């Protein structure tokens, strides 16, 4: 419902960009919102990892894993929508010399390696502890990736938020807020769905062991 | 349809497709879990069956 409202606002309420981007600027609403949702998921993963290390709670480890998995899905969407945006705005799908693009890719690959680490260790407390420490290190990359957008030099990457607040107002701001809320709610719903399935899987495995 | 319109449509279709694929994978996983639950339920002896199989004992 919220996603549908967001789409209606993006295509029927938000105005065209005054610069040469015009209609293509409508990618921005989902691209930025998805990026913030991905950052939120990675931060959630780090928070749950900290909880796991603090209380040694196996559920916190599972929650951290699901958060990072969600972050990776949203990260994939950021890269895909960002590439389409780059093609329209800069005429190229990807530019290796741009720090903000490369740093987000580094962040993305860092979290891809999280899964390689996790599945290379046998299930148990050691795997949970190693994954938690890795997830905590990864959160450092989020502000670096975010700051890189402000340091973009050769090509102009739009700066959405400054120290003085958002760089836009009116219907654009309203549309952006609705899309952001929709993406956060979508992210949380998918997180709950996956976490529920994972918890059920764990309980079934234990039950099978008891019955065997 | 102009070129920017095509790109915007492509971007939104990509988002939709990725979410759809994810939901499809989750649906398949939930189906597998349901099969596992049925399998485990089949292994647990039925309560009524257990009661009828017990021999009646004289009390008192």
Short mmCIF file of C-alpha atoms in Angstrom, two decimals, chain A residues 23-154:
data_model
loop_
_atom_site.label_atom_id
_atom_site.label_comp_id
_atom_site.label_asym_id
_atom_site.label_seq_id
_atom_site.Cartn_x
_atom_site.Cartn_y
_atom_site.Cartn_z
CA UNK A 23 12.07 13.01 -16.18
CA UNK A 24 15.09 10.80 -15.47
CA UNK A 25 15.48 12.45 -12.06
CA UNK A 26 12.61 10.25 -10.82
CA UNK A 27 15.12 7.40 -10.33
CA UNK A 28 16.57 9.46 -7.46
CA UNK A 29 13.58 8.82 -5.14
CA UNK A 30 14.02 5.07 -5.08
CA UNK A 31 17.82 5.05 -5.51
CA UNK A 32 18.50 7.25 -2.44
CA UNK A 33 15.78 5.63 -0.32
CA UNK A 34 17.09 2.15 -1.12
CA UNK A 35 20.64 3.28 -0.29
CA UNK A 36 19.54 4.57 3.14
CA UNK A 37 17.60 1.35 3.76
CA UNK A 38 20.73 -0.67 2.88
CA UNK A 39 22.80 1.43 5.32
CA UNK A 40 20.09 0.93 7.98
CA UNK A 41 20.19 -2.85 7.43
CA UNK A 42 23.99 -2.96 7.73
CA UNK A 43 23.81 -0.79 10.88
CA UNK A 44 21.12 -3.13 12.26
CA UNK A 45 23.41 -6.06 11.50
CA UNK A 46 26.22 -4.41 13.45
CA UNK A 47 23.91 -3.59 16.37
CA UNK A 48 22.72 -7.21 16.59
CA UNK A 49 26.31 -8.40 16.30
CA UNK A 50 27.19 -6.19 19.27
CA UNK A 51 24.21 -7.63 21.17
CA UNK A 52 25.43 -11.11 20.39
CA UNK A 53 28.95 -10.38 21.63
CA UNK A 54 27.54 -8.70 24.74
CA UNK A 55 24.91 -11.27 25.77
CA UNK A 56 25.99 -14.35 23.76
CA UNK A 57 22.44 -14.63 22.46
CA UNK A 58 22.17 -17.00 19.43
CA UNK A 59 19.02 -15.20 18.29
CA UNK A 60 20.96 -11.92 18.01
CA UNK A 61 23.46 -13.67 15.72
CA UNK A 62 20.61 -14.86 13.50
CA UNK A 63 19.08 -11.36 13.48
CA UNK A 64 22.46 -9.88 12.52
CA UNK A 65 22.78 -12.38 9.65
CA UNK A 66 19.27 -11.60 8.35
CA UNK A 67 19.90 -7.82 8.60
CA UNK A 68 23.10 -8.13 6.56
CA UNK A 69 21.36 -10.36 4.02
CA UNK A 70 18.64 -7.70 3.61
CA UNK A 71 21.33 -5.01 3.34
CA UNK A 72 22.97 -6.94 0.54
CA UNK A 73 19.69 -7.22 -1.38
CA UNK A 74 19.09 -3.48 -1.04
CA UNK A 75 22.78 -2.89 -1.88
CA UNK A 76 22.32 -4.82 -5.14
CA UNK A 77 19.38 -2.54 -5.95
CA UNK A 78 21.49 0.57 -5.17
CA UNK A 79 24.17 -0.59 -7.61
CA UNK A 80 21.66 -1.46 -10.33
CA UNK A 81 19.57 1.72 -10.07
CA UNK A 82 22.75 3.79 -9.62
CA UNK A 83 24.21 2.36 -12.82
CA UNK A 84 21.06 3.26 -14.76
CA UNK A 85 21.19 6.75 -13.22
CA UNK A 86 24.89 7.07 -14.19
CA UNK A 87 24.11 6.09 -17.79
CA UNK A 88 21.52 8.86 -18.10
CA UNK A 89 23.39 11.55 -16.14
CA UNK A 90 27.02 10.83 -17.11
CA UNK A 91 26.66 8.66 -20.22
CA UNK A 92 28.51 5.71 -18.63
CA UNK A 93 27.29 2.70 -16.65
CA UNK A 94 30.22 2.77 -14.23
CA UNK A 95 33.21 5.05 -13.60
CA UNK A 96 36.13 3.44 -11.76
CA UNK A 97 37.81 6.76 -10.96
CA UNK A 98 34.84 7.90 -8.85
CA UNK A 99 35.39 7.35 -5.12
CA UNK A 100 31.72 7.26 -4.17
CA UNK A 101 30.95 4.44 -6.62
CA UNK A 102 34.04 2.40 -5.82
CA UNK A 103 33.59 2.84 -2.04
CA UNK A 104 30.01 1.62 -2.19
CA UNK A 105 31.21 -1.37 -4.23
CA UNK A 106 33.89 -2.02 -1.58
CA UNK A 107 31.19 -1.88 1.13
CA UNK A 108 29.03 -4.26 -0.92
CA UNK A 109 31.86 -6.73 -1.54
CA UNK A 110 32.88 -6.54 2.13
CA UNK A 111 29.43 -7.77 3.11
CA UNK A 112 29.49 -10.40 0.33
CA UNK A 113 32.66 -11.73 2.00
CA UNK A 114 30.70 -11.90 5.29
CA UNK A 115 28.72 -14.79 3.82
CA UNK A 116 31.88 -16.50 2.58
CA UNK A 117 33.31 -16.27 6.10
CA UNK A 118 30.08 -17.42 7.74
CA UNK A 119 29.63 -20.48 5.57
CA UNK A 120 33.28 -21.50 5.71
CA UNK A 121 33.03 -22.12 9.49
CA UNK A 122 30.96 -24.92 11.06
CA UNK A 123 27.74 -23.98 12.80
CA UNK A 124 28.32 -23.07 16.46
CA UNK A 125 29.54 -20.34 18.82
CA UNK A 126 32.80 -19.84 16.89
CA UNK A 127 30.96 -19.03 13.68
CA UNK A 128 28.60 -16.67 15.50
CA UNK A 129 31.48 -14.82 17.20
CA UNK A 130 33.56 -14.49 14.02
CA UNK A 131 30.55 -13.24 12.04
CA UNK A 132 29.68 -10.73 14.78
CA UNK A 133 33.20 -9.26 14.85
CA UNK A 134 33.25 -9.03 11.04
CA UNK A 135 29.83 -7.31 10.98
CA UNK A 136 31.05 -4.78 13.53
CA UNK A 137 34.10 -3.92 11.40
CA UNK A 138 31.87 -3.43 8.36
CA UNK A 139 29.85 -0.66 9.97
CA UNK A 140 32.94 1.59 9.82
CA UNK A 141 32.64 1.59 6.02
CA UNK A 142 29.13 3.13 6.10
CA UNK A 143 30.19 6.71 7.07
CA UNK A 144 33.16 6.42 4.67
CA UNK A 145 30.82 5.51 1.81
CA UNK A 146 28.39 8.27 2.82
CA UNK A 147 31.16 10.89 3.08
CA UNK A 148 32.56 9.90 -0.33
CA UNK A 149 29.46 11.38 -2.00
CA UNK A 150 30.48 14.76 -0.53
CA UNK A 151 34.04 14.31 -1.77
CA UNK A 152 33.02 13.46 -5.35
CA UNK A 153 35.20 15.57 -7.62
CA UNK A 154 35.28 15.00 -11.37
#
